[in-house]
Amino acid sequence: MIIYCEEEISTIRKSNQIVAKILAELGKMITPGVQTKKLDEYAELRAKEMNAIPAFKGYRGYPASLCTSINEEIVHGIPSSRCLRDGDIISLDFGVLYEGYYGDAAVTYPVGEITPKAKKLITVAEETFYKGMEQMKPGKRISDISFAIQSHVESQGFSVIRAFVGHGIGLSLHEEPQVPNFGPPGRGPKLKSGMVLAIEPMIAMGDWNVEILDDNWTAITRDRSLSSHYEHTVAITQKGPEILSLSDEEKKNAPYLKENQFA
Ligand code: MF3
Ligand code: CO
């Protein structure tokens, strides 16, 4: 488990700000008729323009720069010639390597007009991230984050996917510790100032069982219910958590951050 110094965190912040910018730009492109491979091409191009390397392409053989997971797809959806349709929801997961440090974040966007229940799913995934993040104070333990995430999702009538975890990040895309999205509180390593974690709840309308498609990447809900993913890279500071992968503009507008004081 790596404790990063302030200089390193400032580079991890730069890397994550590139991710934040590209995810926001992709959000403006989300509309019925767009092919997911166009989103992937755009993300790769913009990363290169900002002197960053897409982090996922080639990672364990993953074939694209962006993950595009539609509807019942949970994570690791591979961009293709498939077109977005009115009423879909799409999770975009993107990461880059910049000046030796990684950034990683994910967001779920609506395509055109979606049902109120789908809207709620997206909102709850985002709220759930913040519930987990609230636990990121020196002295708490990893599974305090896990417990807060599971409790919130289930209190809202949804289920939390158990097959994937959040993770340490910085010099590598995935480093120790793993951050499960469910489980009892008070377990696992103690949180310390200087730790950097990607917190990434994945939630579903139905149950939490998953299946992997024949492409060996795309994870879907076994019951084919809708799924939403929301992820940020967060640094633990003496003052509490700092989200590295949100732009200042987004921080101003995030409903949860308006009501609560964080670093
Ligand atoms: N945010 C995801 C993760 O942390 C993205 C990984 S996609 C992969 O696992 F292709 F790189 F595996
Ligand atoms: Co991640």
PDB file of C-alpha atoms and ligand atoms in Angstrom:
ATOM      1  CA  MET A   1       0.000   0.000   0.000  1.00  0.00           C
ATOM      2  CA  ILE A   2       1.580   3.245  -1.124  1.00  0.00           C
ATOM      3  CA  ILE A   3       1.441   6.524   0.794  1.00  0.00           C
ATOM      4  CA  TYR A   4       1.870   9.363  -1.700  1.00  0.00           C
ATOM      5  CA  CYS A   5       3.504  12.697  -0.867  1.00  0.00           C
ATOM      6  CA  GLU A   6       1.932  16.038  -1.818  1.00  0.00           C
ATOM      7  CA  GLU A   7       4.010  16.415  -4.996  1.00  0.00           C
ATOM      8  CA  GLU A   8       2.918  12.994  -6.203  1.00  0.00           C
ATOM      9  CA  ILE A   9      -0.712  13.704  -5.360  1.00  0.00           C
ATOM     10  CA  SER A  10      -0.501  16.889  -7.364  1.00  0.00           C
ATOM     11  CA  THR A  11       0.556  14.855 -10.439  1.00  0.00           C
ATOM     12  CA  ILE A  12      -2.142  12.233  -9.757  1.00  0.00           C
ATOM     13  CA  ARG A  13      -4.546  15.191  -9.642  1.00  0.00           C
ATOM     14  CA  LYS A  14      -3.349  16.402 -13.071  1.00  0.00           C
ATOM     15  CA  SER A  15      -3.830  12.936 -14.509  1.00  0.00           C
ATOM     16  CA  ASN A  16      -7.344  12.731 -13.076  1.00  0.00           C
ATOM     17  CA  GLN A  17      -8.226  16.227 -14.282  1.00  0.00           C
ATOM     18  CA  ILE A  18      -7.520  15.010 -17.823  1.00  0.00           C
ATOM     19  CA  VAL A  19      -9.894  12.081 -17.224  1.00  0.00           C
ATOM     20  CA  ALA A  20     -12.534  14.452 -15.795  1.00  0.00           C
ATOM     21  CA  LYS A  21     -12.315  16.782 -18.779  1.00  0.00           C
ATOM     22  CA  ILE A  22     -12.622  13.980 -21.313  1.00  0.00           C
ATOM     23  CA  LEU A  23     -15.573  12.342 -19.503  1.00  0.00           C
ATOM     24  CA  ALA A  24     -17.348  15.719 -19.422  1.00  0.00           C
ATOM     25  CA  GLU A  25     -16.717  16.232 -23.143  1.00  0.00           C
ATOM     26  CA  LEU A  26     -17.970  12.718 -23.890  1.00  0.00           C
ATOM     27  CA  GLY A  27     -21.121  13.553 -21.904  1.00  0.00           C
ATOM     28  CA  LYS A  28     -21.929  16.269 -24.442  1.00  0.00           C
ATOM     29  CA  MET A  29     -21.660  13.714 -27.267  1.00  0.00           C
ATOM     30  CA  ILE A  30     -24.161  11.302 -25.717  1.00  0.00           C
ATOM     31  CA  THR A  31     -27.255  11.315 -27.917  1.00  0.00           C
ATOM     32  CA  PRO A  32     -29.332   8.712 -29.769  1.00  0.00           C
ATOM     33  CA  GLY A  33     -27.566   7.453 -32.920  1.00  0.00           C
ATOM     34  CA  VAL A  34     -23.980   7.795 -31.710  1.00  0.00           C
ATOM     35  CA  GLN A  35     -21.797   4.713 -32.132  1.00  0.00           C
ATOM     36  CA  THR A  36     -19.853   3.775 -29.012  1.00  0.00           C
ATOM     37  CA  LYS A  37     -16.658   3.387 -31.063  1.00  0.00           C
ATOM     38  CA  LYS A  38     -16.887   7.117 -31.909  1.00  0.00           C
ATOM     39  CA  LEU A  39     -16.761   7.852 -28.179  1.00  0.00           C
ATOM     40  CA  ASP A  40     -13.718   5.619 -27.851  1.00  0.00           C
ATOM     41  CA  GLU A  41     -11.936   7.321 -30.757  1.00  0.00           C
ATOM     42  CA  TYR A  42     -12.658  10.741 -29.278  1.00  0.00           C
ATOM     43  CA  ALA A  43     -11.398   9.762 -25.813  1.00  0.00           C
ATOM     44  CA  GLU A  44      -8.160   8.370 -27.234  1.00  0.00           C
ATOM     45  CA  LEU A  45      -7.565  11.418 -29.428  1.00  0.00           C
ATOM     46  CA  ARG A  46      -8.195  13.902 -26.598  1.00  0.00           C
ATOM     47  CA  ALA A  47      -5.931  12.005 -24.192  1.00  0.00           C
ATOM     48  CA  LYS A  48      -3.101  12.123 -26.723  1.00  0.00           C
ATOM     49  CA  GLU A  49      -3.697  15.833 -27.319  1.00  0.00           C
ATOM     50  CA  MET A  50      -3.195  16.347 -23.587  1.00  0.00           C
ATOM     51  CA  ASN A  51       0.017  14.265 -23.566  1.00  0.00           C
ATOM     52  CA  ALA A  52      -1.651  11.410 -21.697  1.00  0.00           C
ATOM     53  CA  ILE A  53      -1.728   7.717 -22.573  1.00  0.00           C
ATOM     54  CA  PRO A  54      -5.078   5.880 -22.409  1.00  0.00           C
ATOM     55  CA  ALA A  55      -4.624   3.481 -19.489  1.00  0.00           C
ATOM     56  CA  PHE A  56      -7.021   0.679 -20.416  1.00  0.00           C
ATOM     57  CA  LYS A  57      -5.925  -0.077 -23.990  1.00  0.00           C
ATOM     58  CA  GLY A  58      -3.780  -3.202 -23.838  1.00  0.00           C
ATOM     59  CA  TYR A  59      -4.368  -3.638 -20.084  1.00  0.00           C
ATOM     60  CA  ARG A  60      -4.680  -7.435 -19.779  1.00  0.00           C
ATOM     61  CA  GLY A  61      -5.517  -7.358 -23.483  1.00  0.00           C
ATOM     62  CA  TYR A  62      -8.464  -4.917 -23.235  1.00  0.00           C
ATOM     63  CA  PRO A  63      -8.956  -3.757 -26.856  1.00  0.00           C
ATOM     64  CA  ALA A  64     -10.081  -0.122 -26.449  1.00  0.00           C
ATOM     65  CA  SER A  65      -9.336   3.118 -24.583  1.00  0.00           C
ATOM     66  CA  LEU A  66     -12.808   3.571 -23.116  1.00  0.00           C
ATOM     67  CA  CYS A  67     -15.316   1.183 -21.505  1.00  0.00           C
ATOM     68  CA  THR A  68     -18.870   1.758 -22.769  1.00  0.00           C
ATOM     69  CA  SER A  69     -21.430  -0.284 -20.808  1.00  0.00           C
ATOM     70  CA  ILE A  70     -25.046   0.038 -21.960  1.00  0.00           C
ATOM     71  CA  ASN A  71     -28.165  -0.835 -19.900  1.00  0.00           C
ATOM     72  CA  GLU A  72     -27.696  -4.322 -18.336  1.00  0.00           C
ATOM     73  CA  GLU A  73     -23.963  -4.083 -19.024  1.00  0.00           C
ATOM     74  CA  ILE A  74     -22.237  -3.327 -15.718  1.00  0.00           C
ATOM     75  CA  VAL A  75     -18.610  -2.651 -16.645  1.00  0.00           C
ATOM     76  CA  HIS A  76     -15.973  -3.326 -19.324  1.00  0.00           C
ATOM     77  CA  GLY A  77     -18.369  -2.966 -22.276  1.00  0.00           C
ATOM     78  CA  ILE A  78     -16.261  -2.816 -25.449  1.00  0.00           C
ATOM     79  CA  PRO A  79     -16.920   0.086 -27.850  1.00  0.00           C
ATOM     80  CA  SER A  80     -18.345  -1.072 -31.191  1.00  0.00           C
ATOM     81  CA  SER A  81     -20.508   0.012 -34.121  1.00  0.00           C
ATOM     82  CA  ARG A  82     -23.572  -0.257 -31.838  1.00  0.00           C
ATOM     83  CA  CYS A  83     -25.631   2.952 -31.797  1.00  0.00           C
ATOM     84  CA  LEU A  84     -27.024   4.505 -28.652  1.00  0.00           C
ATOM     85  CA  ARG A  85     -30.838   4.577 -28.553  1.00  0.00           C
ATOM     86  CA  ASP A  86     -33.293   6.880 -26.858  1.00  0.00           C
ATOM     87  CA  GLY A  87     -33.945   5.536 -23.346  1.00  0.00           C
ATOM     88  CA  ASP A  88     -30.578   3.765 -22.918  1.00  0.00           C
ATOM     89  CA  ILE A  89     -28.223   4.456 -20.041  1.00  0.00           C
ATOM     90  CA  ILE A  90     -24.486   4.266 -20.698  1.00  0.00           C
ATOM     91  CA  SER A  91     -21.623   4.010 -18.241  1.00  0.00           C
ATOM     92  CA  LEU A  92     -18.330   5.471 -19.478  1.00  0.00           C
ATOM     93  CA  ASP A  93     -15.180   4.375 -17.664  1.00  0.00           C
ATOM     94  CA  PHE A  94     -11.893   6.049 -18.622  1.00  0.00           C
ATOM     95  CA  GLY A  95      -8.351   6.129 -17.338  1.00  0.00           C
ATOM     96  CA  VAL A  96      -5.054   7.703 -18.384  1.00  0.00           C
ATOM     97  CA  LEU A  97      -1.362   7.612 -17.539  1.00  0.00           C
ATOM     98  CA  TYR A  98       0.154  11.100 -17.275  1.00  0.00           C
ATOM     99  CA  GLU A  99       3.709  11.903 -16.164  1.00  0.00           C
ATOM    100  CA  GLY A 100       3.975   8.465 -14.588  1.00  0.00           C
ATOM    101  CA  TYR A 101       0.709   8.512 -12.619  1.00  0.00           C
ATOM    102  CA  TYR A 102      -2.739   7.079 -13.313  1.00  0.00           C
ATOM    103  CA  GLY A 103      -6.205   8.605 -13.241  1.00  0.00           C
ATOM    104  CA  ASP A 104      -9.457   6.610 -13.332  1.00  0.00           C
ATOM    105  CA  ALA A 105     -13.130   7.616 -13.195  1.00  0.00           C
ATOM    106  CA  ALA A 106     -16.533   6.510 -14.465  1.00  0.00           C
ATOM    107  CA  VAL A 107     -19.943   8.079 -14.884  1.00  0.00           C
ATOM    108  CA  THR A 108     -23.356   6.925 -16.133  1.00  0.00           C
ATOM    109  CA  TYR A 109     -25.188   9.144 -18.607  1.00  0.00           C
ATOM    110  CA  PRO A 110     -28.809   9.015 -19.835  1.00  0.00           C
ATOM    111  CA  VAL A 111     -29.403   8.777 -23.597  1.00  0.00           C
ATOM    112  CA  GLY A 112     -32.321  11.022 -24.559  1.00  0.00           C
ATOM    113  CA  GLU A 113     -35.389  10.511 -22.380  1.00  0.00           C
ATOM    114  CA  ILE A 114     -35.083   7.749 -19.755  1.00  0.00           C
ATOM    115  CA  THR A 115     -37.587   6.349 -17.241  1.00  0.00           C
ATOM    116  CA  PRO A 116     -37.848   7.856 -13.727  1.00  0.00           C
ATOM    117  CA  LYS A 117     -36.594   4.559 -12.277  1.00  0.00           C
ATOM    118  CA  ALA A 118     -33.509   4.595 -14.512  1.00  0.00           C
ATOM    119  CA  LYS A 119     -32.884   8.194 -13.395  1.00  0.00           C
ATOM    120  CA  LYS A 120     -33.106   7.077  -9.802  1.00  0.00           C
ATOM    121  CA  LEU A 121     -30.618   4.262 -10.450  1.00  0.00           C
ATOM    122  CA  ILE A 122     -28.089   6.755 -11.827  1.00  0.00           C
ATOM    123  CA  THR A 123     -28.645   9.165  -8.928  1.00  0.00           C
ATOM    124  CA  VAL A 124     -28.296   6.428  -6.326  1.00  0.00           C
ATOM    125  CA  ALA A 125     -25.001   5.198  -7.863  1.00  0.00           C
ATOM    126  CA  GLU A 126     -23.627   8.740  -7.544  1.00  0.00           C
ATOM    127  CA  GLU A 127     -24.963   9.246  -4.002  1.00  0.00           C
ATOM    128  CA  THR A 128     -23.481   5.887  -3.070  1.00  0.00           C
ATOM    129  CA  PHE A 129     -20.019   6.993  -4.151  1.00  0.00           C
ATOM    130  CA  TYR A 130     -20.310   9.978  -1.780  1.00  0.00           C
ATOM    131  CA  LYS A 131     -21.508   7.762   1.083  1.00  0.00           C
ATOM    132  CA  GLY A 132     -18.386   5.648   0.590  1.00  0.00           C
ATOM    133  CA  MET A 133     -16.151   8.695   0.259  1.00  0.00           C
ATOM    134  CA  GLU A 134     -17.438  10.151   3.542  1.00  0.00           C
ATOM    135  CA  GLN A 135     -15.703   7.283   5.329  1.00  0.00           C
ATOM    136  CA  MET A 136     -12.302   8.197   3.877  1.00  0.00           C
ATOM    137  CA  LYS A 137     -10.763   9.720   6.969  1.00  0.00           C
ATOM    138  CA  PRO A 138      -7.485   8.767   8.648  1.00  0.00           C
ATOM    139  CA  GLY A 139      -8.195   6.120  11.298  1.00  0.00           C
ATOM    140  CA  LYS A 140     -11.209   4.525   9.553  1.00  0.00           C
ATOM    141  CA  ARG A 141     -10.793   1.128   7.888  1.00  0.00           C
ATOM    142  CA  ILE A 142     -11.258   0.026   4.271  1.00  0.00           C
ATOM    143  CA  SER A 143     -14.435  -1.915   4.960  1.00  0.00           C
ATOM    144  CA  ASP A 144     -16.066   1.139   6.566  1.00  0.00           C
ATOM    145  CA  ILE A 145     -16.228   2.383   2.947  1.00  0.00           C
ATOM    146  CA  SER A 146     -17.625  -0.992   1.789  1.00  0.00           C
ATOM    147  CA  PHE A 147     -20.320  -1.048   4.475  1.00  0.00           C
ATOM    148  CA  ALA A 148     -21.435   2.538   3.749  1.00  0.00           C
ATOM    149  CA  ILE A 149     -21.729   1.697   0.046  1.00  0.00           C
ATOM    150  CA  GLN A 150     -23.758  -1.485   0.533  1.00  0.00           C
ATOM    151  CA  SER A 151     -26.011   0.116   3.164  1.00  0.00           C
ATOM    152  CA  HIS A 152     -26.938   3.047   0.961  1.00  0.00           C
ATOM    153  CA  VAL A 153     -27.613   1.008  -2.192  1.00  0.00           C
ATOM    154  CA  GLU A 154     -29.804  -1.506  -0.369  1.00  0.00           C
ATOM    155  CA  SER A 155     -31.676   1.212   1.547  1.00  0.00           C
ATOM    156  CA  GLN A 156     -32.724   2.598  -1.845  1.00  0.00           C
ATOM    157  CA  GLY A 157     -34.083  -0.759  -3.049  1.00  0.00           C
ATOM    158  CA  PHE A 158     -31.243  -1.602  -5.429  1.00  0.00           C
ATOM    159  CA  SER A 159     -28.467  -4.164  -5.187  1.00  0.00           C
ATOM    160  CA  VAL A 160     -24.724  -3.688  -5.198  1.00  0.00           C
ATOM    161  CA  ILE A 161     -22.573  -5.731  -7.594  1.00  0.00           C
ATOM    162  CA  ARG A 162     -20.153  -7.917  -5.642  1.00  0.00           C
ATOM    163  CA  ALA A 163     -17.869  -9.261  -8.369  1.00  0.00           C
ATOM    164  CA  PHE A 164     -15.791  -6.085  -8.773  1.00  0.00           C
ATOM    165  CA  VAL A 165     -13.893  -3.856  -6.356  1.00  0.00           C
ATOM    166  CA  GLY A 166     -12.438  -0.382  -6.036  1.00  0.00           C
ATOM    167  CA  HIS A 167      -8.668  -0.142  -5.697  1.00  0.00           C
ATOM    168  CA  GLY A 168      -5.597   1.790  -4.781  1.00  0.00           C
ATOM    169  CA  ILE A 169      -4.246   3.827  -7.724  1.00  0.00           C
ATOM    170  CA  GLY A 170      -1.274   6.051  -8.507  1.00  0.00           C
ATOM    171  CA  LEU A 171       1.912   4.507  -9.872  1.00  0.00           C
ATOM    172  CA  SER A 172      -0.228   1.589 -11.154  1.00  0.00           C
ATOM    173  CA  LEU A 173      -3.826   1.504 -12.385  1.00  0.00           C
ATOM    174  CA  HIS A 174      -4.709  -1.140  -9.809  1.00  0.00           C
ATOM    175  CA  GLU A 175      -2.771  -1.369  -6.585  1.00  0.00           C
ATOM    176  CA  GLU A 176      -3.408  -2.443  -2.998  1.00  0.00           C
ATOM    177  CA  PRO A 177      -5.727  -2.205  -1.195  1.00  0.00           C
ATOM    178  CA  GLN A 178      -8.826  -3.647  -2.833  1.00  0.00           C
ATOM    179  CA  VAL A 179     -11.985  -1.796  -1.832  1.00  0.00           C
ATOM    180  CA  PRO A 180     -15.015  -4.145  -1.828  1.00  0.00           C
ATOM    181  CA  ASN A 181     -18.428  -2.566  -2.322  1.00  0.00           C
ATOM    182  CA  PHE A 182     -20.131  -4.684   0.355  1.00  0.00           C
ATOM    183  CA  GLY A 183     -19.405  -6.254   3.718  1.00  0.00           C
ATOM    184  CA  PRO A 184     -19.323  -5.513   7.455  1.00  0.00           C
ATOM    185  CA  PRO A 185     -17.551  -2.375   8.790  1.00  0.00           C
ATOM    186  CA  GLY A 186     -14.318  -2.203  10.789  1.00  0.00           C
ATOM    187  CA  ARG A 187     -12.224  -4.648   8.741  1.00  0.00           C
ATOM    188  CA  GLY A 188      -9.153  -4.313   6.542  1.00  0.00           C
ATOM    189  CA  PRO A 189      -6.256  -1.857   6.529  1.00  0.00           C
ATOM    190  CA  LYS A 190      -6.499   1.460   8.390  1.00  0.00           C
ATOM    191  CA  LEU A 191      -6.880   4.533   6.193  1.00  0.00           C
ATOM    192  CA  LYS A 192      -3.998   6.992   6.266  1.00  0.00           C
ATOM    193  CA  SER A 193      -3.379  10.448   4.872  1.00  0.00           C
ATOM    194  CA  GLY A 194      -1.596  10.062   1.494  1.00  0.00           C
ATOM    195  CA  MET A 195      -3.533   6.992   0.371  1.00  0.00           C
ATOM    196  CA  VAL A 196      -5.213   7.323  -3.037  1.00  0.00           C
ATOM    197  CA  LEU A 197      -8.207   5.098  -3.805  1.00  0.00           C
ATOM    198  CA  ALA A 198     -10.562   4.657  -6.760  1.00  0.00           C
ATOM    199  CA  ILE A 199     -14.007   4.180  -5.217  1.00  0.00           C
ATOM    200  CA  GLU A 200     -16.376   2.630  -7.742  1.00  0.00           C
ATOM    201  CA  PRO A 201     -19.831   1.389  -6.776  1.00  0.00           C
ATOM    202  CA  MET A 202     -21.676  -0.599  -9.459  1.00  0.00           C
ATOM    203  CA  ILE A 203     -25.362  -1.097  -8.734  1.00  0.00           C
ATOM    204  CA  ALA A 204     -28.313  -2.904 -10.325  1.00  0.00           C
ATOM    205  CA  MET A 205     -32.099  -2.669 -10.309  1.00  0.00           C
ATOM    206  CA  GLY A 206     -32.418  -6.422  -9.868  1.00  0.00           C
ATOM    207  CA  ASP A 207     -30.009  -8.770  -8.103  1.00  0.00           C
ATOM    208  CA  TRP A 208     -26.216  -8.659  -7.967  1.00  0.00           C
ATOM    209  CA  ASN A 209     -25.324 -11.786  -9.948  1.00  0.00           C
ATOM    210  CA  VAL A 210     -23.152 -11.218 -13.025  1.00  0.00           C
ATOM    211  CA  GLU A 211     -22.355 -12.993 -16.279  1.00  0.00           C
ATOM    212  CA  ILE A 212     -19.426 -12.352 -18.607  1.00  0.00           C
ATOM    213  CA  LEU A 213     -20.178 -12.226 -22.347  1.00  0.00           C
ATOM    214  CA  ASP A 214     -18.268 -14.307 -24.910  1.00  0.00           C
ATOM    215  CA  ASP A 215     -15.996 -11.329 -25.624  1.00  0.00           C
ATOM    216  CA  ASN A 216     -14.480 -12.228 -22.212  1.00  0.00           C
ATOM    217  CA  TRP A 217     -14.851  -8.629 -20.988  1.00  0.00           C
ATOM    218  CA  THR A 218     -18.403  -7.330 -20.891  1.00  0.00           C
ATOM    219  CA  ALA A 219     -19.971  -7.952 -17.483  1.00  0.00           C
ATOM    220  CA  ILE A 220     -23.772  -7.957 -17.471  1.00  0.00           C
ATOM    221  CA  THR A 221     -26.405  -8.533 -14.799  1.00  0.00           C
ATOM    222  CA  ARG A 222     -27.566 -12.150 -14.924  1.00  0.00           C
ATOM    223  CA  ASP A 223     -31.201 -11.014 -14.646  1.00  0.00           C
ATOM    224  CA  ARG A 224     -30.569  -8.392 -17.401  1.00  0.00           C
ATOM    225  CA  SER A 225     -31.681  -5.584 -15.085  1.00  0.00           C
ATOM    226  CA  LEU A 226     -30.235  -2.077 -15.644  1.00  0.00           C
ATOM    227  CA  SER A 227     -26.919  -1.257 -14.026  1.00  0.00           C
ATOM    228  CA  SER A 228     -25.103   2.000 -13.211  1.00  0.00           C
ATOM    229  CA  HIS A 229     -21.421   2.662 -12.391  1.00  0.00           C
ATOM    230  CA  TYR A 230     -19.913   5.748 -10.761  1.00  0.00           C
ATOM    231  CA  GLU A 231     -16.222   6.113  -9.922  1.00  0.00           C
ATOM    232  CA  HIS A 232     -13.732   8.711  -8.761  1.00  0.00           C
ATOM    233  CA  THR A 233     -10.103   8.703  -7.726  1.00  0.00           C
ATOM    234  CA  VAL A 234      -9.935  10.147  -4.203  1.00  0.00           C
ATOM    235  CA  ALA A 235      -6.950  11.168  -2.055  1.00  0.00           C
ATOM    236  CA  ILE A 236      -7.108  10.934   1.742  1.00  0.00           C
ATOM    237  CA  THR A 237      -5.771  14.113   3.358  1.00  0.00           C
ATOM    238  CA  GLN A 238      -5.528  15.251   6.988  1.00  0.00           C
ATOM    239  CA  LYS A 239      -8.642  17.324   6.281  1.00  0.00           C
ATOM    240  CA  GLY A 240     -10.561  14.391   4.775  1.00  0.00           C
ATOM    241  CA  PRO A 241     -11.145  13.114   1.242  1.00  0.00           C
ATOM    242  CA  GLU A 242     -10.318  15.109  -1.907  1.00  0.00           C
ATOM    243  CA  ILE A 243     -11.880  13.999  -5.213  1.00  0.00           C
ATOM    244  CA  LEU A 244      -9.084  14.261  -7.773  1.00  0.00           C
ATOM    245  CA  SER A 245     -11.211  13.372 -10.818  1.00  0.00           C
ATOM    246  CA  LEU A 246     -13.812  16.157 -10.631  1.00  0.00           C
ATOM    247  CA  SER A 247     -13.216  19.519 -12.317  1.00  0.00           C
ATOM    248  CA  ASP A 248     -13.634  22.687 -10.209  1.00  0.00           C
ATOM    249  CA  GLU A 249     -16.755  23.451 -12.236  1.00  0.00           C
ATOM    250  CA  GLU A 250     -18.239  20.029 -11.448  1.00  0.00           C
ATOM    251  CA  LYS A 251     -17.324  20.429  -7.773  1.00  0.00           C
ATOM    252  CA  LYS A 252     -19.328  23.655  -7.663  1.00  0.00           C
ATOM    253  CA  ASN A 253     -22.384  21.925  -9.126  1.00  0.00           C
ATOM    254  CA  ALA A 254     -22.267  18.510  -7.434  1.00  0.00           C
ATOM    255  CA  PRO A 255     -25.400  18.511  -5.262  1.00  0.00           C
ATOM    256  CA  TYR A 256     -23.781  16.438  -2.553  1.00  0.00           C
ATOM    257  CA  LEU A 257     -20.700  18.655  -2.265  1.00  0.00           C
ATOM    258  CA  LYS A 258     -22.866  21.761  -1.903  1.00  0.00           C
ATOM    259  CA  GLU A 259     -24.445  20.354   1.237  1.00  0.00           C
ATOM    260  CA  ASN A 260     -21.331  18.847   2.832  1.00  0.00           C
ATOM    261  CA  GLN A 261     -17.871  20.191   3.506  1.00  0.00           C
ATOM    262  CA  PHE A 262     -14.976  18.127   2.225  1.00  0.00           C
ATOM    263  CA  ALA A 263     -11.324  18.898   1.547  1.00  0.00           C
TER     264      ALA A 263
HETATM  265  N1  MF3 B   1     -12.207   1.470 -13.868  1.00  0.00           N
HETATM  266  C1  MF3 B   1     -12.011   0.103 -14.265  1.00  0.00           C
HETATM  267  C2  MF3 B   1     -11.194  -0.605 -13.232  1.00  0.00           C
HETATM  268  O1  MF3 B   1     -10.662   0.018 -12.372  1.00  0.00           O
HETATM  269  C3  MF3 B   1     -11.445   0.041 -15.613  1.00  0.00           C
HETATM  270  C4  MF3 B   1     -10.619  -1.111 -15.977  1.00  0.00           C
HETATM  271  S1  MF3 B   1     -10.903  -1.491 -17.616  1.00  0.00           S
HETATM  272  C5  MF3 B   1      -9.601  -2.386 -18.101  1.00  0.00           C
HETATM  273  O2  MF3 B   1     -11.105  -1.813 -13.213  1.00  0.00           O
HETATM  274  F1  MF3 B   1      -9.742  -2.635 -19.316  1.00  0.00           F
HETATM  275  F2  MF3 B   1      -8.524  -1.691 -17.927  1.00  0.00           F
HETATM  276  F3  MF3 B   1      -9.532  -3.500 -17.376  1.00  0.00           F
HETATM  277 CO    CO B   2     -11.214   1.732 -11.404  1.00  0.00          CO
END
